[in-house]
Coordinates of C-alpha atoms and ligand atoms in Angstrom, one line a residue:
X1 CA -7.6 3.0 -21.0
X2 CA -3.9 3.8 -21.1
X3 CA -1.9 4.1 -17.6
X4 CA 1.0 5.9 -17.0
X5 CA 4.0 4.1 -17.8
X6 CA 5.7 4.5 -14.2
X7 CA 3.2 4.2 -11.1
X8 CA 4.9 6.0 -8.8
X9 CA 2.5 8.5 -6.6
X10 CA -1.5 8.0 -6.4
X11 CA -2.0 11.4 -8.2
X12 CA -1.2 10.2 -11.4
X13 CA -3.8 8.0 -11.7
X14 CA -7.4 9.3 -12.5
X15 CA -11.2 7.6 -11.4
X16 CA -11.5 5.6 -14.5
X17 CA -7.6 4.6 -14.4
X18 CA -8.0 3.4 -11.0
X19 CA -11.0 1.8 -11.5
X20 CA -9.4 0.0 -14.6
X21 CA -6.9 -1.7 -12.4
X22 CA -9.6 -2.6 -10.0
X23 CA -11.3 -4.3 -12.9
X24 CA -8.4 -6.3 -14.5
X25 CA -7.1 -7.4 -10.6
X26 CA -10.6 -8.7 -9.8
X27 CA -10.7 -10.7 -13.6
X28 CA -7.6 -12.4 -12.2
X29 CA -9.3 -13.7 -8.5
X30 CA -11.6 -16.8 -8.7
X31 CA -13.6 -16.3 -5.8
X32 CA -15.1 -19.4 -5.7
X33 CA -12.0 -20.6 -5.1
X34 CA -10.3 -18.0 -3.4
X35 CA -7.6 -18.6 -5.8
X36 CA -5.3 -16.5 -7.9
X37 CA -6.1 -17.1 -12.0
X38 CA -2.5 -17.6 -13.6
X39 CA -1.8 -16.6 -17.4
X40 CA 1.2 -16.1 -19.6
X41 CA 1.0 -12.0 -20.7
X42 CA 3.8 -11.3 -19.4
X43 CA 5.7 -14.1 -20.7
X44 CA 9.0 -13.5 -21.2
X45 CA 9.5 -10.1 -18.9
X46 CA 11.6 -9.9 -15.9
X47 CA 10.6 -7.8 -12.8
X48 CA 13.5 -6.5 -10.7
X49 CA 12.7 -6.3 -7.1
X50 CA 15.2 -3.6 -6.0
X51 CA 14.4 -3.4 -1.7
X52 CA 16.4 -1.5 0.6
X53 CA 13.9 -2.1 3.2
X54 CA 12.3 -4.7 4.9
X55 CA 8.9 -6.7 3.2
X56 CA 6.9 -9.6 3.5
X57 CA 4.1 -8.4 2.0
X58 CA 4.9 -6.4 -1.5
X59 CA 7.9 -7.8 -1.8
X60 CA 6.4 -11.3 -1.9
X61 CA 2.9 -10.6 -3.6
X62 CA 5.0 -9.0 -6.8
X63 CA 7.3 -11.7 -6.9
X64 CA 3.8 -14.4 -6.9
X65 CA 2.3 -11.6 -9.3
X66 CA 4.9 -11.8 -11.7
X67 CA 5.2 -15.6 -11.6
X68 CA 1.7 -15.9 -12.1
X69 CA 1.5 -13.7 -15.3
X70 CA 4.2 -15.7 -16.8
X71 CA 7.0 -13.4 -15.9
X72 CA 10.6 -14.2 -14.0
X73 CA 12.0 -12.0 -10.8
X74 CA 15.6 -10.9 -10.0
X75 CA 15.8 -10.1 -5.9
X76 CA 18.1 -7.2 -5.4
X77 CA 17.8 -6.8 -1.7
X78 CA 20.2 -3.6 -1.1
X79 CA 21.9 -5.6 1.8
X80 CA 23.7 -7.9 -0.7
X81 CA 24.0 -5.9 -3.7
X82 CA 26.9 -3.5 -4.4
X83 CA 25.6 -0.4 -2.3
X84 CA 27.1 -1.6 0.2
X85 CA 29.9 -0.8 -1.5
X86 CA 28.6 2.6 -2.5
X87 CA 26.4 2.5 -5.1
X88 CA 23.7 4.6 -5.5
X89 CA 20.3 3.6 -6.0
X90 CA 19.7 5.5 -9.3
X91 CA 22.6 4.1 -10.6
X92 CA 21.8 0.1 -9.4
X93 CA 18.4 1.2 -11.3
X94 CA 20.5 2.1 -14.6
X95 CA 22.5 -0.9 -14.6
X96 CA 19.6 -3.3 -14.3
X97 CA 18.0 -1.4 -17.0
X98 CA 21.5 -1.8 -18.9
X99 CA 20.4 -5.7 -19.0
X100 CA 16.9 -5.5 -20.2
X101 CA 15.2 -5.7 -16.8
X102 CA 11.8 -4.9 -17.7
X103 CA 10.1 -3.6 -14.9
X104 CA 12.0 -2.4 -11.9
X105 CA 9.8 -2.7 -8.3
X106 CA 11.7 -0.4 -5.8
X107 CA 11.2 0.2 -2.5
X108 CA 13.2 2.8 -0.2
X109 CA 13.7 4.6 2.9
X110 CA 14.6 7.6 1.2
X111 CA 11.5 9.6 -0.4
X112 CA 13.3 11.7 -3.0
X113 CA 14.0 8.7 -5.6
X114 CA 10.9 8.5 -7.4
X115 CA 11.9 12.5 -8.4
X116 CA 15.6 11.1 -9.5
X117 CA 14.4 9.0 -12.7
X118 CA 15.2 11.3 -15.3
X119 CA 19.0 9.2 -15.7
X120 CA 17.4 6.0 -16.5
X121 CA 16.9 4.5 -19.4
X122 CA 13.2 5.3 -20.4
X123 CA 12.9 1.8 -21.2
X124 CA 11.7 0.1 -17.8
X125 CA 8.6 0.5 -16.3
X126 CA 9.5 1.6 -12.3
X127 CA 6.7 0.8 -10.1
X128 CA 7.1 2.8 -6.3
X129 CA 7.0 -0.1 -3.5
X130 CA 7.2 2.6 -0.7
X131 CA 9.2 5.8 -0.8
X132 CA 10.0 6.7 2.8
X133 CA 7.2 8.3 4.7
X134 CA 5.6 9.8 1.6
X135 CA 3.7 7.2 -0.4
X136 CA 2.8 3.4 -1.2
X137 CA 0.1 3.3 -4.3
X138 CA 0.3 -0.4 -5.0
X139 CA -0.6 -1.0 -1.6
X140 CA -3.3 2.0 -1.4
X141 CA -4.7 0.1 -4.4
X142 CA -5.0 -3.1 -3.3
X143 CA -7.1 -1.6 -0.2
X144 CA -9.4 -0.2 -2.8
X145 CA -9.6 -3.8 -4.5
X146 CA -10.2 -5.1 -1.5
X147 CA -13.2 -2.6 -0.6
X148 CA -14.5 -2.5 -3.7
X149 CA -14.7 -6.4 -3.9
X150 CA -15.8 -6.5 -0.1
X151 CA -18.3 -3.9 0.5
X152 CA -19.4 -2.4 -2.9
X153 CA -18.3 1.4 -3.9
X154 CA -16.5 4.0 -1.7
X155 CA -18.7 6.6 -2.0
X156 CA -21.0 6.0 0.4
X157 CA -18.8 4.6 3.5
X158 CA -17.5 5.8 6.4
X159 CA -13.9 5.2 6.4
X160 CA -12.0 6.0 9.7
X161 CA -8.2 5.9 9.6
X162 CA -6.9 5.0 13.5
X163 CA -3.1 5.3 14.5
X164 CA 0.2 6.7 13.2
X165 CA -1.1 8.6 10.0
X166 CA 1.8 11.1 10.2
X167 CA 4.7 8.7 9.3
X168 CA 2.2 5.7 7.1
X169 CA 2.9 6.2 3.9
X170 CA -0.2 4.1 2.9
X171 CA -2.1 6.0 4.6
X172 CA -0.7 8.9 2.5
X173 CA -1.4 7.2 -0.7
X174 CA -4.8 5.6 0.4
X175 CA -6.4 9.1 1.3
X176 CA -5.5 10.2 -2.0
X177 CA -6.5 6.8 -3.6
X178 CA -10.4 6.7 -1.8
X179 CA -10.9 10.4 -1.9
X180 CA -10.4 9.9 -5.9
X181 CA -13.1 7.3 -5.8
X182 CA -15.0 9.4 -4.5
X183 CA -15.1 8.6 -0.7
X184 CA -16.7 11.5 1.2
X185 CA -16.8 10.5 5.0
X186 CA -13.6 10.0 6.0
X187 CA -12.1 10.6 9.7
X188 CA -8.8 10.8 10.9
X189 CA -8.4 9.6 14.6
X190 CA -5.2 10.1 15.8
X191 CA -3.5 12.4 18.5
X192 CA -2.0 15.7 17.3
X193 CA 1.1 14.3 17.0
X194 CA 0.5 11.3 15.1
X195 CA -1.8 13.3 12.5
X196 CA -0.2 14.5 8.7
X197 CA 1.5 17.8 9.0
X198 CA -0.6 18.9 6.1
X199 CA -4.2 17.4 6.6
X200 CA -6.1 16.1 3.3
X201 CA -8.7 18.6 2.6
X202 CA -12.5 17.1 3.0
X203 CA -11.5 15.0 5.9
X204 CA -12.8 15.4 9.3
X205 CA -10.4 14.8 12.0
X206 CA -10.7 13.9 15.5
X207 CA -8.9 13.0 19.1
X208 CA -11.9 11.0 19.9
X209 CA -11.7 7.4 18.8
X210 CA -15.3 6.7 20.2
X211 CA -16.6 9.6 18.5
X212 CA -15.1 8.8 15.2
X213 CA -16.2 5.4 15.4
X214 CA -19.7 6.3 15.2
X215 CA -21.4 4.6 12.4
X216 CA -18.4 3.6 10.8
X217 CA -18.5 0.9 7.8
X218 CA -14.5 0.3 7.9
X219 CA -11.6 1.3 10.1
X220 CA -8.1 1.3 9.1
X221 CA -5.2 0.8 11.4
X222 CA -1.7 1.3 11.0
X223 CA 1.0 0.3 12.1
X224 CA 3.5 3.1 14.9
X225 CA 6.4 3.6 11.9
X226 CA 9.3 4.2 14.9
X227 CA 11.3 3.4 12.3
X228 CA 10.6 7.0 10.8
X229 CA 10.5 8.8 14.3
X230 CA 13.0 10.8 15.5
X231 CA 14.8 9.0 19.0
X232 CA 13.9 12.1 20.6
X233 CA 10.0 12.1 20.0
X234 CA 9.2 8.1 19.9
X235 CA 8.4 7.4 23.3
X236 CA 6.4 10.4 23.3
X237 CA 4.6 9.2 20.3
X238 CA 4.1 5.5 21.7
X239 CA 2.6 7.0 24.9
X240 CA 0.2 9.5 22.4
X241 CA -0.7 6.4 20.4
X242 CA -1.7 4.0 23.3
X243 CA -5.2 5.1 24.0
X244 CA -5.9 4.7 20.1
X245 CA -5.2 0.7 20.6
X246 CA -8.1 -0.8 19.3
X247 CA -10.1 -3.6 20.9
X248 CA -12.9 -5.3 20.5
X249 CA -15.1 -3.2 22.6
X250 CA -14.3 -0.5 19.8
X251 CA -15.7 -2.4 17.1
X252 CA -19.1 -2.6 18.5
X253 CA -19.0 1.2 18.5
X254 CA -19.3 1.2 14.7
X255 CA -21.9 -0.2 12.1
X256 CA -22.6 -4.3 12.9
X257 CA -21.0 -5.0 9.9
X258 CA -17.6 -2.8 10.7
X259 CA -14.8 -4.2 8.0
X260 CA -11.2 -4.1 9.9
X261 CA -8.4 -3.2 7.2
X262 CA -4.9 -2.9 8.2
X263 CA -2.2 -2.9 5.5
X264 CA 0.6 -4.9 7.6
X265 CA 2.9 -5.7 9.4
X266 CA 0.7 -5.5 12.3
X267 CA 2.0 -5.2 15.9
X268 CA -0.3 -7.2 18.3
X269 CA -0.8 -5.2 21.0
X270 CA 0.4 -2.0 20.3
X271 CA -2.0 -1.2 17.2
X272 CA -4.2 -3.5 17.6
X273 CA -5.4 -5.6 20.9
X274 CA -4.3 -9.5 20.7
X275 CA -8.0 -10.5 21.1
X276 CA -8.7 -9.3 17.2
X277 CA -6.6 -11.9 15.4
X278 CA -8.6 -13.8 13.5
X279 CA -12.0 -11.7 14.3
X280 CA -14.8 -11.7 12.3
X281 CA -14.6 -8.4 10.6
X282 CA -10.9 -8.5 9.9
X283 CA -9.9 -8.2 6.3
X284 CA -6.1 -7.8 7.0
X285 CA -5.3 -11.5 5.5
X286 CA -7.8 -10.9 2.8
X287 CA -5.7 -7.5 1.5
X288 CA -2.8 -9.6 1.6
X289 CA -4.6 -11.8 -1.5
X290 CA -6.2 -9.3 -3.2
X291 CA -2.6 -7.9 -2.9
X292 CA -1.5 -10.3 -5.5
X293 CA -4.4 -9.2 -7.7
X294 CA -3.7 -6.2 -7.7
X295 CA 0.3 -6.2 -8.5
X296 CA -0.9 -8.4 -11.4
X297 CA -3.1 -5.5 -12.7
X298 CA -0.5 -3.5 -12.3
X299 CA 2.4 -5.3 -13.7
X300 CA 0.5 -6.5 -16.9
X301 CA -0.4 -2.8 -17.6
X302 CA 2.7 -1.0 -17.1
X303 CA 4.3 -3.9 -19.3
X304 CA 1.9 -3.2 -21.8
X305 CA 3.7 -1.6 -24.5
X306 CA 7.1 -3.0 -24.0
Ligands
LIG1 N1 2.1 -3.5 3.8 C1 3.4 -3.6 3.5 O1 4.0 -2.8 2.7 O2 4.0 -4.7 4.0 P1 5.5 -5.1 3.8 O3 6.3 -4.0 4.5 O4 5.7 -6.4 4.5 O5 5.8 -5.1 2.4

């Protein structure tokens, strides 16, 4: 099954191309071991890691990825580099094309980039670590991984999305990527305020956390992005968002077997109550694994042709 080169927005990618990823990340996990599987396929290719915001997460699982498929990193964190000194980000792109980078990895806080490629050289594969407010697909992917590997297909869960789903751009991206599995029950909790300005179609949505907790097989939180509020609307926001803070006493609301999913960085007790770290039916450290798996998958098939 051939990918698209780039993997820049979840609708590029069909069932069976999403399912392929799935496949190959999972080949790459011993479970037994809980343990990544390292190989050489990508020996000899460098990933450029181009971040002009903040990460743990991606910007740490694609350097472990790369590593582990053989493959060497160049950091390019935007603080250091010559935008400060005006560069653009399109052109930092061209110029580490201009010495055989590879793959580039980007991540940015402006959305409008991934539409800006057409100057590059078409050699590099550039791989979307979060555009703004509008989408994260590696990271909608690895939640798919992680459910698939977790709980068996989509089709037939209750997924309930809690929190800021407005300004998430997994969220964004995750809708797209489950629905495309095939996911049919699938609830958006969230005040007005906090929901999409255009809402998926074939989603239910609802003010009522209890309500939409009601049989639910997993719930994702996310995290308030105040980083993508405007100052005049964030308090209001914060204050929307506080009775959606979910506790323990919300969990037994759903199915026994509720899976927690949250993509990180989580913020103890705004988000999520203190009293759920570590709980039984949190997968949030697990993502961060399969996380790895996945940007594996995904590295080894957009450097495929190369
Ligand atoms: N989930 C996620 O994108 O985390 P980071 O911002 O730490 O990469």
């Amino acid at each position: 099954m051939t990918l698209p080169k780039h993997c820049l927005r979840m609708d590029q990618l069909s069932k069976a191309q999403i399912e392929t990823l799935i496949d190959q990340a999972l080949s790459f996990i011993d479970r037994d071991a809980w343990q990544i599987r390292k190989n050489t396929r990508c020996a000899g290719r460098s990933v450029g890691l181009v971040f002009d915001e903040a990460s743990t997460r991606t910007r740490c699982s694609f350097h472990m990825a790369a590593h582990a498929l053989g493959a060497h990193t160049i950091d390019v964190p935007q603080q250091t580099s010559s935008a400060q000194k005006g560069e653009s980000l399109i052109d930092t792109l061209c110029n580490l094309a201009a010495m055989w980078v590879d793959a580039l990895v980007v991540r940015s806080a402006d959305t409008q980039w991934v539409n800006q490629l057409d100057a590059l050289d078409p050699r590099p594969c550039v791989i979307n670590a979060g555009n703004g407010a509008d989408e994260h697909p590696t990271q909608a992917l690895l939640d798919a991984l992680t459910l698939v590997d977790q709980l068996g297909a989509v089709d037939r869960l209750k997924v309930v999305m809690v929190g800021d789903i407005k300004h998430a751009r997994t969220a964004h991206s995750q809708i797209k990527c489950l629905q495309r599995l095939g996911l049919r029950d699938l609830v958006l909790a969230a005040p007005p305020s906090l929901l999409p300005d255009e809402l998926p179609e074939a989603a239910a949505h609802t003010t009522s956390l209890a309500e939409a907790l009601v049989d639910a097989d997993v719930i994702m939180t996310f995290r308030m992005q105040q980083e993508r509020m405007a100052e005049a609307t964030r308090q209001g926001h914060l204050q929307d968002a506080a009775a959606y803070k979910l506790t323990a006493a919300h969990l037994a609301m759903a199915k026994p077997q509720v899976r927690l999913m949250h993509p990180g960085p989580v913020n103890w007790g705004v988000e999520l109550c203190h009293s759920l770290k570590g709980h039984p039916a949190s997968l949030i450290l697990k993502q961060v694994g399969y996380g790895v798996a996945m940007r594996m998958a995904i590295l080894c098939q957009s450097l495929r042709g190369l």
